[in-house]
Amino acid sequence: MAEIIQRDGTWTFDGDTVRIVPGGKAHPVRQELGEIAVPVQAVAGISFEPERRGGRLRLRLRGGACPVLRAADGRLKDGADPYALTVEKDRTGVAEYFVDEVRNALLIEQVPDGPVDRFLLPGPALPVSGGGGDGTASFDGETVRLTWNWKTEESKTSAGPSSFPLSRIAGVRWLPSIGLENGYLRFEPVDGPSSAPPKFDPYSLELWGLSKKEYIAVLVAAAVLMRLPGARAALDAPEAAPALVKAAEPVAPPAGDHDALLRRLRELGELHRAGVLTDEEFSTAKQAVLRSM
């Protein structure tokens, strides 16, 4: 097992899962997400970026694997990124070892680095709420609620808090405030998006960037995004059923045939991901091949 413990958080890797626990003073987005278990099948790569006073450990996920990253669309700052860890100068060697361990597992498992067609991580726990600026958004898995504060425009407060079921939402978009430009959390109704600015749109929150906690609105966006009909269909769609293969007592290629052994590892990984091999069967078969290598 590889492990690195820092003030920014703790990462461990057992060969199958990268487990991420945020530090006590981590960004509110990371605190709200809490512990994250990232299966190696969701990982596209990992790197250590050296800096003057240490460096940064960065886990790169396959496109579409994480609903939070999908909702953020590349706009999360490093401090809010749950897959980045600040490494102190005296722990750079441990970080490099951690990188080697994960990369070796990716090689053995033959995990592709391309995008996936369904979320591989569960996303934020429900219920979830966040926002700031002119109001707060909450989502319980079925209904989105927007509550306003005293700074909200009258055109939005006149009808009281907004509440609408998931079936009325076609999309959601989160944009943090950048410089002097306000951001927003915007829900697009199925009958068409509003042309009004977020300041006047009853389906939107305006985000002013006055607090780090406003960033938690991205978690609301992620929770809604992964439960929209299109995303749900992808999550619920069964994998294409492969031909039945007897998993017991797999026969490994002759020792020394390195290419054949790598092909066998790749085949075992595909069978495991497809559900043909159980975790125990896959582990036994993989160890047999590794011994031959």
Tab-separated table of C-alpha atoms in Angstrom:
chain	number	residue	atom	x	y	z
A	1	MET	CA	0.000	0.000	0.000
A	2	ALA	CA	1.192	3.503	-0.811
A	3	GLU	CA	0.254	6.386	1.483
A	4	ILE	CA	1.079	10.063	1.736
A	5	ILE	CA	-0.099	12.139	4.695
A	6	GLN	CA	-0.014	15.929	4.427
A	7	ARG	CA	-1.690	18.865	6.135
A	8	ASP	CA	-3.667	19.299	2.913
A	9	GLY	CA	-5.022	15.762	3.128
A	10	THR	CA	-4.201	12.049	2.970
A	11	TRP	CA	-4.029	9.823	-0.090
A	12	THR	CA	-3.743	6.031	0.060
A	13	PHE	CA	-3.582	3.448	-2.725
A	14	ASP	CA	-4.132	-0.282	-2.242
A	15	GLY	CA	-3.668	-1.360	-5.849
A	16	ASP	CA	-7.338	-0.986	-6.764
A	17	THR	CA	-8.535	2.298	-5.243
A	18	VAL	CA	-7.096	5.726	-4.574
A	19	ARG	CA	-8.681	6.912	-1.335
A	20	ILE	CA	-8.654	10.679	-0.800
A	21	VAL	CA	-9.355	12.304	2.575
A	22	PRO	CA	-9.237	16.130	2.749
A	23	GLY	CA	-7.246	17.912	5.437
A	24	GLY	CA	-8.891	19.855	8.238
A	25	LYS	CA	-8.293	23.214	6.558
A	26	ALA	CA	-8.999	22.132	2.985
A	27	HIS	CA	-11.200	24.186	0.645
A	28	PRO	CA	-14.956	24.012	1.487
A	29	VAL	CA	-15.664	22.074	-1.715
A	30	ARG	CA	-13.279	19.329	-0.652
A	31	GLN	CA	-14.573	19.379	2.921
A	32	GLU	CA	-18.155	19.023	1.733
A	33	LEU	CA	-17.287	16.133	-0.585
A	34	GLY	CA	-15.469	14.351	2.218
A	35	GLU	CA	-13.675	11.068	1.588
A	36	ILE	CA	-13.545	9.972	-2.049
A	37	ALA	CA	-12.788	6.446	-3.257
A	38	VAL	CA	-11.522	6.565	-6.841
A	39	PRO	CA	-11.416	3.162	-8.600
A	40	VAL	CA	-8.347	2.685	-10.737
A	41	GLN	CA	-10.649	2.203	-13.749
A	42	ALA	CA	-11.565	5.901	-13.442
A	43	VAL	CA	-7.951	7.107	-13.517
A	44	ALA	CA	-6.348	8.375	-16.725
A	45	GLY	CA	-3.012	9.321	-15.168
A	46	ILE	CA	-1.161	10.779	-12.214
A	47	SER	CA	1.720	13.212	-11.896
A	48	PHE	CA	3.850	15.010	-9.363
A	49	GLU	CA	4.513	18.660	-10.182
A	50	PRO	CA	7.621	19.846	-8.297
A	51	GLU	CA	7.645	23.401	-6.971
A	52	ARG	CA	10.092	25.484	-4.994
A	53	ARG	CA	8.628	24.507	-1.633
A	54	GLY	CA	7.475	21.005	-2.384
A	55	GLY	CA	5.047	20.297	-5.141
A	56	ARG	CA	1.598	19.106	-6.070
A	57	LEU	CA	0.319	15.577	-6.542
A	58	ARG	CA	-2.353	15.525	-9.226
A	59	LEU	CA	-4.699	12.692	-10.181
A	60	ARG	CA	-6.105	12.956	-13.696
A	61	LEU	CA	-9.455	11.239	-14.171
A	62	ARG	CA	-10.915	9.902	-17.391
A	63	GLY	CA	-13.300	12.326	-19.046
A	64	GLY	CA	-16.840	12.018	-17.721
A	65	ALA	CA	-15.911	9.786	-14.771
A	66	CYS	CA	-16.571	12.391	-12.059
A	67	PRO	CA	-19.785	14.453	-11.964
A	68	VAL	CA	-18.080	17.249	-10.005
A	69	LEU	CA	-15.407	17.710	-12.662
A	70	ARG	CA	-18.057	17.523	-15.374
A	71	ALA	CA	-20.071	20.261	-13.688
A	72	ALA	CA	-16.976	22.397	-13.056
A	73	ASP	CA	-15.840	22.109	-16.686
A	74	GLY	CA	-12.235	22.933	-15.833
A	75	ARG	CA	-13.052	25.986	-13.702
A	76	LEU	CA	-12.089	24.655	-10.267
A	77	LYS	CA	-9.120	26.386	-8.668
A	78	ASP	CA	-6.320	24.125	-7.431
A	79	GLY	CA	-7.369	24.663	-3.818
A	80	ALA	CA	-10.879	23.398	-4.596
A	81	ASP	CA	-9.804	20.508	-6.828
A	82	PRO	CA	-10.398	17.276	-4.885
A	83	TYR	CA	-7.847	15.463	-7.049
A	84	ALA	CA	-4.879	17.719	-6.253
A	85	LEU	CA	-2.752	17.476	-3.090
A	86	THR	CA	-0.197	20.012	-1.886
A	87	VAL	CA	3.029	18.172	-0.966
A	88	GLU	CA	5.567	19.538	1.477
A	89	LYS	CA	9.240	19.637	0.537
A	90	ASP	CA	10.334	16.758	2.770
A	91	ARG	CA	7.679	14.424	1.304
A	92	THR	CA	8.457	14.746	-2.405
A	93	GLY	CA	10.095	11.307	-2.450
A	94	VAL	CA	6.931	9.733	-1.030
A	95	ALA	CA	4.866	11.562	-3.661
A	96	GLU	CA	7.050	10.196	-6.455
A	97	TYR	CA	6.728	6.677	-5.052
A	98	PHE	CA	2.941	7.121	-4.909
A	99	VAL	CA	2.953	8.146	-8.587
A	100	ASP	CA	4.977	5.054	-9.545
A	101	GLU	CA	2.595	2.726	-7.702
A	102	VAL	CA	-0.500	4.125	-9.404
A	103	ARG	CA	1.159	4.136	-12.825
A	104	ASN	CA	2.204	0.501	-12.407
A	105	ALA	CA	-1.380	-0.434	-11.552
A	106	LEU	CA	-2.677	1.417	-14.609
A	107	LEU	CA	-0.217	-0.523	-16.750
A	108	ILE	CA	-1.104	-3.873	-15.247
A	109	GLU	CA	-4.850	-3.229	-15.432
A	110	GLN	CA	-4.466	-1.797	-18.947
A	111	VAL	CA	-6.819	1.050	-18.072
A	112	PRO	CA	-7.479	3.236	-21.145
A	113	ASP	CA	-7.060	6.985	-20.678
A	114	GLY	CA	-9.988	7.923	-22.915
A	115	PRO	CA	-13.402	9.222	-21.771
A	116	VAL	CA	-16.123	7.019	-20.327
A	117	ASP	CA	-19.826	6.928	-21.201
A	118	ARG	CA	-21.074	6.911	-17.611
A	119	PHE	CA	-20.086	8.324	-14.232
A	120	LEU	CA	-17.711	6.074	-12.297
A	121	LEU	CA	-17.886	8.084	-9.065
A	122	PRO	CA	-21.048	8.664	-6.995
A	123	GLY	CA	-20.765	12.438	-6.661
A	124	PRO	CA	-21.919	14.582	-3.727
A	125	ALA	CA	-24.005	13.031	-0.964
A	126	LEU	CA	-27.641	14.105	-0.739
A	127	PRO	CA	-29.156	16.379	0.316
A	128	VAL	CA	-26.724	19.028	-0.841
A	129	SER	CA	-26.963	22.809	-0.710
A	130	GLY	CA	-24.753	25.736	-1.609
A	131	GLY	CA	-24.566	29.167	-3.104
A	132	GLY	CA	-24.294	32.705	-1.924
A	133	GLY	CA	-24.709	36.007	-3.653
A	134	ASP	CA	-28.455	36.465	-3.902
A	135	GLY	CA	-29.621	33.085	-2.586
A	136	THR	CA	-29.039	29.410	-1.819
A	137	ALA	CA	-29.767	26.280	-3.860
A	138	SER	CA	-30.581	22.875	-2.403
A	139	PHE	CA	-31.288	19.493	-3.970
A	140	ASP	CA	-32.607	16.314	-2.348
A	141	GLY	CA	-32.452	14.033	-5.381
A	142	GLU	CA	-35.926	14.904	-6.635
A	143	THR	CA	-36.509	18.628	-6.187
A	144	VAL	CA	-34.393	21.757	-6.613
A	145	ARG	CA	-35.180	24.652	-4.276
A	146	LEU	CA	-33.890	28.193	-4.588
A	147	THR	CA	-34.311	30.461	-1.581
A	148	TRP	CA	-33.585	34.171	-1.828
A	149	ASN	CA	-32.023	36.664	0.555
A	150	TRP	CA	-32.462	40.378	1.095
A	151	LYS	CA	-30.066	41.192	-1.748
A	152	THR	CA	-32.181	39.468	-4.400
A	153	GLU	CA	-33.926	41.469	-7.133
A	154	GLU	CA	-37.663	41.908	-6.570
A	155	SER	CA	-38.484	40.217	-9.875
A	156	LYS	CA	-37.205	36.978	-8.360
A	157	THR	CA	-38.506	37.374	-4.802
A	158	SER	CA	-42.029	38.452	-5.771
A	159	ALA	CA	-43.108	34.858	-6.385
A	160	GLY	CA	-41.359	33.555	-3.267
A	161	PRO	CA	-38.801	30.731	-3.215
A	162	SER	CA	-38.510	28.706	-6.430
A	163	SER	CA	-39.093	24.973	-6.298
A	164	PHE	CA	-39.168	22.642	-9.271
A	165	PRO	CA	-38.872	18.861	-9.756
A	166	LEU	CA	-36.004	17.265	-11.615
A	167	SER	CA	-38.359	16.388	-14.470
A	168	ARG	CA	-38.609	20.114	-15.306
A	169	ILE	CA	-34.849	20.539	-15.668
A	170	ALA	CA	-33.087	19.995	-18.992
A	171	GLY	CA	-29.628	21.134	-17.935
A	172	VAL	CA	-27.558	22.931	-15.324
A	173	ARG	CA	-24.538	25.207	-15.632
A	174	TRP	CA	-22.145	26.535	-13.001
A	175	LEU	CA	-19.779	29.426	-13.531
A	176	PRO	CA	-17.717	30.918	-10.683
A	177	SER	CA	-17.131	34.633	-10.424
A	178	ILE	CA	-14.009	35.663	-12.331
A	179	GLY	CA	-12.397	39.011	-11.578
A	180	LEU	CA	-15.112	41.657	-11.581
A	181	GLU	CA	-17.580	39.377	-13.393
A	182	ASN	CA	-20.227	37.668	-11.272
A	183	GLY	CA	-20.788	33.949	-11.654
A	184	TYR	CA	-23.980	31.932	-11.507
A	185	LEU	CA	-25.673	28.597	-10.930
A	186	ARG	CA	-28.266	28.279	-13.658
A	187	PHE	CA	-30.916	25.617	-14.196
A	188	GLU	CA	-32.365	25.311	-17.690
A	189	PRO	CA	-36.061	24.363	-17.758
A	190	VAL	CA	-37.270	21.811	-20.320
A	191	ASP	CA	-39.384	24.433	-22.098
A	192	GLY	CA	-36.301	26.469	-22.959
A	193	PRO	CA	-33.643	28.526	-21.168
A	194	SER	CA	-34.428	32.041	-19.984
A	195	SER	CA	-32.918	34.951	-21.882
A	196	ALA	CA	-32.821	37.056	-18.706
A	197	PRO	CA	-29.487	37.593	-16.932
A	198	PRO	CA	-29.013	35.428	-13.815
A	199	LYS	CA	-29.711	38.496	-11.681
A	200	PHE	CA	-33.356	38.442	-12.866
A	201	ASP	CA	-33.814	34.758	-13.748
A	202	PRO	CA	-35.894	32.802	-11.171
A	203	TYR	CA	-34.077	29.616	-12.255
A	204	SER	CA	-30.654	31.055	-11.384
A	205	LEU	CA	-28.479	32.112	-8.483
A	206	GLU	CA	-26.051	34.949	-8.939
A	207	LEU	CA	-22.638	34.250	-7.407
A	208	TRP	CA	-20.509	37.218	-6.371
A	209	GLY	CA	-17.362	35.425	-5.262
A	210	LEU	CA	-17.327	37.005	-1.799
A	211	SER	CA	-16.773	33.669	-0.035
A	212	LYS	CA	-15.119	30.341	-0.789
A	213	LYS	CA	-18.381	28.704	0.265
A	214	GLU	CA	-20.030	29.989	-2.897
A	215	TYR	CA	-17.991	27.336	-4.685
A	216	ILE	CA	-20.142	24.655	-3.042
A	217	ALA	CA	-22.792	25.546	-5.614
A	218	VAL	CA	-20.782	23.396	-8.023
A	219	LEU	CA	-21.704	20.367	-5.901
A	220	VAL	CA	-25.397	21.161	-6.343
A	221	ALA	CA	-24.804	21.348	-10.089
A	222	ALA	CA	-22.972	17.996	-10.026
A	223	ALA	CA	-25.699	16.258	-8.017
A	224	VAL	CA	-28.372	17.469	-10.437
A	225	LEU	CA	-26.279	16.742	-13.513
A	226	MET	CA	-25.742	13.086	-12.702
A	227	ARG	CA	-29.482	12.567	-12.153
A	228	LEU	CA	-30.765	14.186	-15.329
A	229	PRO	CA	-32.616	11.717	-17.592
A	230	GLY	CA	-29.762	11.428	-20.115
A	231	ALA	CA	-27.123	10.851	-17.463
A	232	ARG	CA	-29.377	8.450	-15.567
A	233	ALA	CA	-29.935	6.392	-18.722
A	234	ALA	CA	-26.184	6.082	-19.185
A	235	LEU	CA	-25.729	5.110	-15.537
A	236	ASP	CA	-28.486	2.523	-15.659
A	237	ALA	CA	-27.617	1.061	-19.071
A	238	PRO	CA	-26.276	-2.483	-18.703
A	239	GLU	CA	-22.877	-3.225	-20.139
A	240	ALA	CA	-22.877	-5.133	-23.403
A	241	ALA	CA	-22.883	-8.773	-22.396
A	242	PRO	CA	-19.677	-10.499	-23.537
A	243	ALA	CA	-19.469	-14.181	-24.432
A	244	LEU	CA	-19.498	-16.355	-21.341
A	245	VAL	CA	-16.022	-17.332	-20.265
A	246	LYS	CA	-15.194	-19.865	-17.604
A	247	ALA	CA	-13.213	-17.904	-15.043
A	248	ALA	CA	-11.967	-20.685	-12.809
A	249	GLU	CA	-8.367	-21.788	-13.100
A	250	PRO	CA	-7.304	-19.421	-15.897
A	251	VAL	CA	-4.364	-20.673	-17.915
A	252	ALA	CA	-1.467	-18.210	-18.032
A	253	PRO	CA	0.798	-17.990	-21.088
A	254	PRO	CA	4.235	-19.531	-20.818
A	255	ALA	CA	6.622	-17.751	-18.499
A	256	GLY	CA	8.865	-15.288	-20.290
A	257	ASP	CA	6.367	-14.415	-23.058
A	258	HIS	CA	6.032	-10.816	-21.850
A	259	ASP	CA	3.725	-9.552	-24.616
A	260	ALA	CA	1.374	-12.493	-24.195
A	261	LEU	CA	1.284	-11.921	-20.436
A	262	LEU	CA	0.383	-8.257	-20.912
A	263	ARG	CA	-2.381	-9.263	-23.329
A	264	ARG	CA	-3.684	-11.703	-20.744
A	265	LEU	CA	-3.714	-8.987	-18.076
A	266	ARG	CA	-5.660	-6.742	-20.411
A	267	GLU	CA	-8.187	-9.505	-21.122
A	268	LEU	CA	-8.626	-10.190	-17.410
A	269	GLY	CA	-9.192	-6.480	-16.729
A	270	GLU	CA	-11.877	-6.333	-19.435
A	271	LEU	CA	-13.634	-9.406	-18.065
A	272	HIS	CA	-13.543	-7.976	-14.545
A	273	ARG	CA	-14.965	-4.600	-15.641
A	274	ALA	CA	-17.698	-6.394	-17.605
A	275	GLY	CA	-18.707	-8.372	-14.496
A	276	VAL	CA	-17.727	-11.784	-15.865
A	277	LEU	CA	-15.021	-12.190	-13.217
A	278	THR	CA	-15.724	-11.551	-9.559
A	279	ASP	CA	-13.252	-9.501	-7.514
A	280	GLU	CA	-11.817	-12.691	-5.992
A	281	GLU	CA	-11.528	-14.481	-9.338
A	282	PHE	CA	-9.886	-11.478	-10.925
A	283	SER	CA	-7.386	-11.102	-8.081
A	284	THR	CA	-6.447	-14.809	-8.223
A	285	ALA	CA	-6.023	-14.754	-12.000
A	286	LYS	CA	-4.017	-11.544	-11.951
A	287	GLN	CA	-1.627	-12.857	-9.303
A	288	ALA	CA	-1.051	-16.014	-11.356
A	289	VAL	CA	-0.065	-13.957	-14.389
A	290	LEU	CA	2.120	-11.615	-12.338
A	291	ARG	CA	3.996	-14.579	-10.883
A	292	SER	CA	4.739	-15.744	-14.434
A	293	MET	CA	6.090	-12.297	-15.272
